[in-house]
Amino acid sequence: MRQQEKTNHNEEQTNRAKILVVEDEPNMVVGLRDNFEFEGYEVITASDGVEGLQRALEESPDLVVLDVMMPRMSGLEVCKQLRAKRASLPIIMLTARGQEVDKVVGLELGADDYVTKPFSIRELLARVKAVLRRTAVLPKDQEQHSFGDVEVDLRRCRVVRSGKALDVSSKEFELLKYFICHSGETLSRHRLLEDVWGYEHYPTTRTVDTHLVRLRQKLEPNPEEPQYFLTVHGTGYRFVG
């Protein structure tokens, strides 16, 4: 019995999420590390933007907690570069009170969520759990998916059609990945906004419609008569590829 418990504990340790904290305030780093580790996460840290970008690319964290105001490279620039190189990596940005512009720019660059300093650790932990939950939709043994003349590399975030690589934005890819991982399900616009964009207050459901139009234009044989990304009138969309 004890051996089984030990085995289960080791499996939990192996499978626990890894969080990269990119923050230049030492006391903040210590506090975040202690709380994340108490919750069972593995934690790695970086004290500036350049180091943070390097560790994010080399050590494959499951989520990045990224301060906006960073030495050597700003958090916004780190976010931008990560979205170009690891489109599906979840990012939560930390902004100082009053940096409303930074919040907007961060979300436009592809951040999954943001938390304003000073914040309660319970709030940040809740947001971390929520972001990890909505991004953990890819089965571990599923790396490739194809439909029609389209091939999707879910790990490397690449889309190829008829042998030609397509230019797909980070949010378009996240939406495509979500559809693939929920193939056959009817997905409401509000669910897509919550799980792909992470909005607590939906700005407009047209956001989903606009991205769907782009995916159809890039991936459907005839975007006007879609075969794979179907509209379920009055509800949302269903992917059948």
Tab-separated table of C-alpha atoms in Angstrom:
chain	number	residue	atom	x	y	z
A	1	MET	CA	0.000	0.000	0.000
A	2	ARG	CA	2.786	2.392	0.927
A	3	GLN	CA	4.616	1.556	-2.285
A	4	GLN	CA	1.470	2.338	-4.299
A	5	GLU	CA	1.049	5.648	-2.479
A	6	LYS	CA	4.691	6.475	-3.204
A	7	THR	CA	4.217	5.622	-6.866
A	8	ASN	CA	1.121	7.810	-7.115
A	9	HIS	CA	2.955	10.663	-5.403
A	10	ASN	CA	5.841	10.378	-7.864
A	11	GLU	CA	3.431	10.380	-10.788
A	12	GLU	CA	1.798	13.538	-9.437
A	13	GLN	CA	5.201	15.180	-9.089
A	14	THR	CA	6.131	14.189	-12.650
A	15	ASN	CA	2.854	15.403	-14.120
A	16	ARG	CA	2.556	18.684	-12.209
A	17	ALA	CA	2.523	21.884	-14.207
A	18	LYS	CA	5.691	23.952	-14.534
A	19	ILE	CA	5.310	27.720	-14.081
A	20	LEU	CA	7.891	30.272	-15.179
A	21	VAL	CA	7.822	33.474	-13.108
A	22	VAL	CA	9.455	36.428	-14.884
A	23	GLU	CA	9.731	39.164	-12.265
A	24	ASP	CA	12.547	41.510	-11.183
A	25	GLU	CA	11.350	42.177	-7.602
A	26	PRO	CA	13.088	39.577	-5.368
A	27	ASN	CA	10.434	39.652	-2.643
A	28	MET	CA	7.688	39.126	-5.203
A	29	VAL	CA	9.590	36.198	-6.709
A	30	VAL	CA	9.983	34.530	-3.302
A	31	GLY	CA	6.310	35.002	-2.479
A	32	LEU	CA	5.112	33.646	-5.820
A	33	ARG	CA	7.509	30.704	-5.723
A	34	ASP	CA	6.446	29.705	-2.189
A	35	ASN	CA	2.739	29.902	-2.969
A	36	PHE	CA	2.965	28.120	-6.320
A	37	GLU	CA	5.098	25.344	-4.842
A	38	PHE	CA	2.674	24.991	-1.935
A	39	GLU	CA	-0.067	24.415	-4.531
A	40	GLY	CA	2.020	21.651	-6.100
A	41	TYR	CA	3.468	23.465	-9.112
A	42	GLU	CA	7.066	23.260	-10.242
A	43	VAL	CA	8.518	26.778	-10.381
A	44	ILE	CA	11.368	28.290	-12.381
A	45	THR	CA	12.213	31.989	-12.371
A	46	ALA	CA	13.879	34.728	-14.387
A	47	SER	CA	14.788	38.228	-13.205
A	48	ASP	CA	14.628	40.092	-16.520
A	49	GLY	CA	12.928	39.908	-19.894
A	50	VAL	CA	15.858	38.489	-21.853
A	51	GLU	CA	16.394	35.656	-19.385
A	52	GLY	CA	12.652	35.081	-19.214
A	53	LEU	CA	12.350	34.686	-22.982
A	54	GLN	CA	15.305	32.311	-23.059
A	55	ARG	CA	13.982	30.108	-20.251
A	56	ALA	CA	10.492	30.072	-21.765
A	57	LEU	CA	11.881	28.772	-25.058
A	58	GLU	CA	14.415	26.338	-23.615
A	59	GLU	CA	12.640	24.841	-20.598
A	60	SER	CA	9.078	24.397	-21.920
A	61	PRO	CA	7.006	25.726	-19.017
A	62	ASP	CA	3.264	25.079	-18.990
A	63	LEU	CA	2.491	28.713	-18.141
A	64	VAL	CA	4.363	32.024	-17.809
A	65	VAL	CA	3.604	34.678	-15.185
A	66	LEU	CA	5.141	37.764	-16.761
A	67	ASP	CA	5.617	41.245	-15.300
A	68	VAL	CA	5.135	44.100	-17.777
A	69	MET	CA	7.878	46.359	-16.386
A	70	MET	CA	11.086	44.361	-16.811
A	71	PRO	CA	14.773	45.259	-17.227
A	72	ARG	CA	16.571	44.554	-20.533
A	73	MET	CA	13.338	43.595	-22.339
A	74	SER	CA	9.781	44.593	-21.427
A	75	GLY	CA	7.157	42.029	-20.644
A	76	LEU	CA	5.178	43.207	-23.673
A	77	GLU	CA	8.112	42.459	-25.976
A	78	VAL	CA	8.637	39.067	-24.321
A	79	CYS	CA	4.935	38.298	-24.870
A	80	LYS	CA	5.169	39.338	-28.514
A	81	GLN	CA	8.199	37.151	-29.185
A	82	LEU	CA	6.739	34.165	-27.336
A	83	ARG	CA	3.556	34.396	-29.387
A	84	ALA	CA	5.661	34.317	-32.566
A	85	LYS	CA	7.735	31.326	-31.413
A	86	ARG	CA	5.425	29.371	-29.061
A	87	ALA	CA	1.929	30.442	-29.991
A	88	SER	CA	0.057	28.186	-27.582
A	89	LEU	CA	2.094	28.919	-24.414
A	90	PRO	CA	-0.272	30.409	-21.787
A	91	ILE	CA	0.793	33.834	-20.470
A	92	ILE	CA	-0.576	35.793	-17.509
A	93	MET	CA	0.737	39.353	-17.317
A	94	LEU	CA	1.257	41.370	-14.130
A	95	THR	CA	0.613	45.106	-14.520
A	96	ALA	CA	0.887	48.010	-12.086
A	97	ARG	CA	-2.275	49.863	-11.153
A	98	GLY	CA	-3.089	52.523	-13.738
A	99	GLN	CA	-1.345	50.775	-16.645
A	100	GLU	CA	-4.599	50.379	-18.561
A	101	VAL	CA	-2.832	50.794	-21.904
A	102	ASP	CA	-0.439	47.975	-21.041
A	103	LYS	CA	-3.367	45.679	-20.263
A	104	VAL	CA	-4.978	46.370	-23.624
A	105	VAL	CA	-1.713	46.007	-25.538
A	106	GLY	CA	-0.875	42.823	-23.641
A	107	LEU	CA	-4.178	41.215	-24.584
A	108	GLU	CA	-3.770	42.349	-28.183
A	109	LEU	CA	-0.309	40.743	-28.251
A	110	GLY	CA	-1.846	37.470	-27.110
A	111	ALA	CA	-1.666	37.360	-23.298
A	112	ASP	CA	-4.265	34.967	-21.904
A	113	ASP	CA	-5.031	37.036	-18.817
A	114	TYR	CA	-3.664	39.812	-16.630
A	115	VAL	CA	-3.615	40.651	-12.942
A	116	THR	CA	-3.161	44.164	-11.560
A	117	LYS	CA	-0.695	44.828	-8.726
A	118	PRO	CA	-1.232	44.787	-5.833
A	119	PHE	CA	-3.212	41.560	-6.031
A	120	SER	CA	-4.232	38.791	-3.667
A	121	ILE	CA	-2.363	35.540	-4.143
A	122	ARG	CA	-5.721	33.720	-4.086
A	123	GLU	CA	-6.840	35.720	-7.114
A	124	LEU	CA	-3.646	34.938	-9.016
A	125	LEU	CA	-3.826	31.242	-8.128
A	126	ALA	CA	-7.432	31.121	-9.324
A	127	ARG	CA	-6.471	32.707	-12.632
A	128	VAL	CA	-3.515	30.340	-13.060
A	129	LYS	CA	-5.761	27.342	-12.503
A	130	ALA	CA	-8.364	28.713	-14.911
A	131	VAL	CA	-5.841	29.388	-17.683
A	132	LEU	CA	-4.200	25.973	-17.267
A	133	ARG	CA	-7.620	24.318	-17.321
A	134	ARG	CA	-8.770	25.950	-20.527
A	135	THR	CA	-5.449	25.426	-22.332
A	136	ALA	CA	-4.985	21.787	-21.296
A	137	VAL	CA	-7.205	20.395	-24.035
A	138	LEU	CA	-4.613	18.553	-26.133
A	139	PRO	CA	-4.274	14.813	-25.465
A	140	LYS	CA	-0.657	13.930	-24.744
A	141	ASP	CA	-0.524	11.376	-27.551
A	142	GLN	CA	-2.077	13.676	-30.183
A	143	GLU	CA	0.490	15.796	-31.993
A	144	GLN	CA	-0.802	15.797	-35.572
A	145	HIS	CA	-4.240	16.226	-37.074
A	146	SER	CA	-5.285	16.330	-40.707
A	147	PHE	CA	-8.505	17.015	-42.586
A	148	GLY	CA	-8.899	17.423	-46.330
A	149	ASP	CA	-5.627	18.840	-47.639
A	150	VAL	CA	-4.805	20.467	-44.298
A	151	GLU	CA	-2.187	19.189	-41.855
A	152	VAL	CA	-1.941	20.651	-38.347
A	153	ASP	CA	1.095	20.193	-36.113
A	154	LEU	CA	-0.426	20.785	-32.687
A	155	ARG	CA	2.877	20.760	-30.830
A	156	ARG	CA	4.829	23.064	-33.132
A	157	CYS	CA	1.834	25.295	-33.887
A	158	ARG	CA	2.135	24.924	-37.650
A	159	VAL	CA	-0.574	24.622	-40.307
A	160	VAL	CA	0.135	23.315	-43.807
A	161	ARG	CA	-2.306	23.168	-46.705
A	162	SER	CA	-1.448	21.305	-49.911
A	163	GLY	CA	2.183	21.271	-48.804
A	164	LYS	CA	2.365	25.029	-48.217
A	165	ALA	CA	2.779	26.527	-44.725
A	166	LEU	CA	0.025	28.990	-43.841
A	167	ASP	CA	0.325	32.270	-41.977
A	168	VAL	CA	-1.990	31.738	-38.998
A	169	SER	CA	-2.191	34.133	-36.048
A	170	SER	CA	-1.753	32.851	-32.498
A	171	LYS	CA	-5.463	33.240	-31.673
A	172	GLU	CA	-6.497	31.614	-34.967
A	173	PHE	CA	-4.286	28.653	-34.089
A	174	GLU	CA	-5.623	28.427	-30.534
A	175	LEU	CA	-9.162	28.466	-31.892
A	176	LEU	CA	-8.306	25.794	-34.474
A	177	LYS	CA	-6.649	23.656	-31.798
A	178	TYR	CA	-9.695	24.011	-29.548
A	179	PHE	CA	-12.003	22.907	-32.355
A	180	ILE	CA	-9.803	19.901	-33.132
A	181	CYS	CA	-9.699	18.849	-29.478
A	182	HIS	CA	-13.506	19.183	-29.272
A	183	SER	CA	-14.295	17.735	-32.684
A	184	GLY	CA	-17.981	16.979	-33.164
A	185	GLU	CA	-19.106	19.138	-30.232
A	186	THR	CA	-21.391	22.116	-30.700
A	187	LEU	CA	-19.540	25.046	-29.127
A	188	SER	CA	-21.269	28.279	-28.204
A	189	ARG	CA	-19.608	31.617	-28.897
A	190	HIS	CA	-19.532	32.366	-25.163
A	191	ARG	CA	-17.772	29.080	-24.414
A	192	LEU	CA	-15.212	29.780	-27.124
A	193	LEU	CA	-14.615	33.283	-25.777
A	194	GLU	CA	-14.162	31.990	-22.245
A	195	ASP	CA	-11.954	29.001	-23.081
A	196	VAL	CA	-9.883	30.430	-25.953
A	197	TRP	CA	-9.753	34.131	-25.125
A	198	GLY	CA	-10.313	33.839	-21.386
A	199	TYR	CA	-12.578	36.851	-21.153
A	200	GLU	CA	-14.514	37.219	-17.938
A	201	HIS	CA	-16.674	39.915	-19.525
A	202	TYR	CA	-17.221	39.254	-23.188
A	203	PRO	CA	-16.525	42.352	-25.339
A	204	THR	CA	-18.514	40.970	-28.278
A	205	THR	CA	-19.332	37.577	-29.718
A	206	ARG	CA	-18.337	38.988	-33.103
A	207	THR	CA	-14.768	38.280	-32.023
A	208	VAL	CA	-15.385	34.558	-32.550
A	209	ASP	CA	-17.246	35.108	-35.816
A	210	THR	CA	-14.398	37.182	-37.244
A	211	HIS	CA	-11.793	34.548	-36.431
A	212	LEU	CA	-14.043	31.807	-37.820
A	213	VAL	CA	-14.314	33.667	-41.119
A	214	ARG	CA	-10.509	33.833	-41.307
A	215	LEU	CA	-10.110	30.120	-40.575
A	216	ARG	CA	-12.660	29.260	-43.227
A	217	GLN	CA	-10.911	31.452	-45.775
A	218	LYS	CA	-7.605	29.741	-45.064
A	219	LEU	CA	-8.722	26.142	-44.567
A	220	GLU	CA	-12.036	25.467	-46.313
A	221	PRO	CA	-12.155	24.350	-50.000
A	222	ASN	CA	-15.078	26.757	-50.422
A	223	PRO	CA	-15.417	29.235	-47.525
A	224	GLU	CA	-18.959	30.130	-48.654
A	225	GLU	CA	-20.050	26.489	-48.248
A	226	PRO	CA	-17.956	25.213	-45.316
A	227	GLN	CA	-17.378	21.482	-44.929
A	228	TYR	CA	-15.429	21.473	-41.667
A	229	PHE	CA	-16.338	24.573	-39.628
A	230	LEU	CA	-20.115	24.399	-39.518
A	231	THR	CA	-22.513	26.999	-38.163
A	232	VAL	CA	-25.113	25.706	-35.713
A	233	HIS	CA	-27.751	28.424	-36.024
A	234	GLY	CA	-28.760	29.994	-32.755
A	235	THR	CA	-25.997	28.182	-30.853
A	236	GLY	CA	-22.471	28.482	-32.253
A	237	TYR	CA	-20.164	26.268	-34.296
A	238	ARG	CA	-19.147	22.644	-34.757
A	239	PHE	CA	-15.924	21.265	-36.262
A	240	VAL	CA	-16.252	17.988	-38.153
A	241	GLY	CA	-12.792	17.580	-39.672
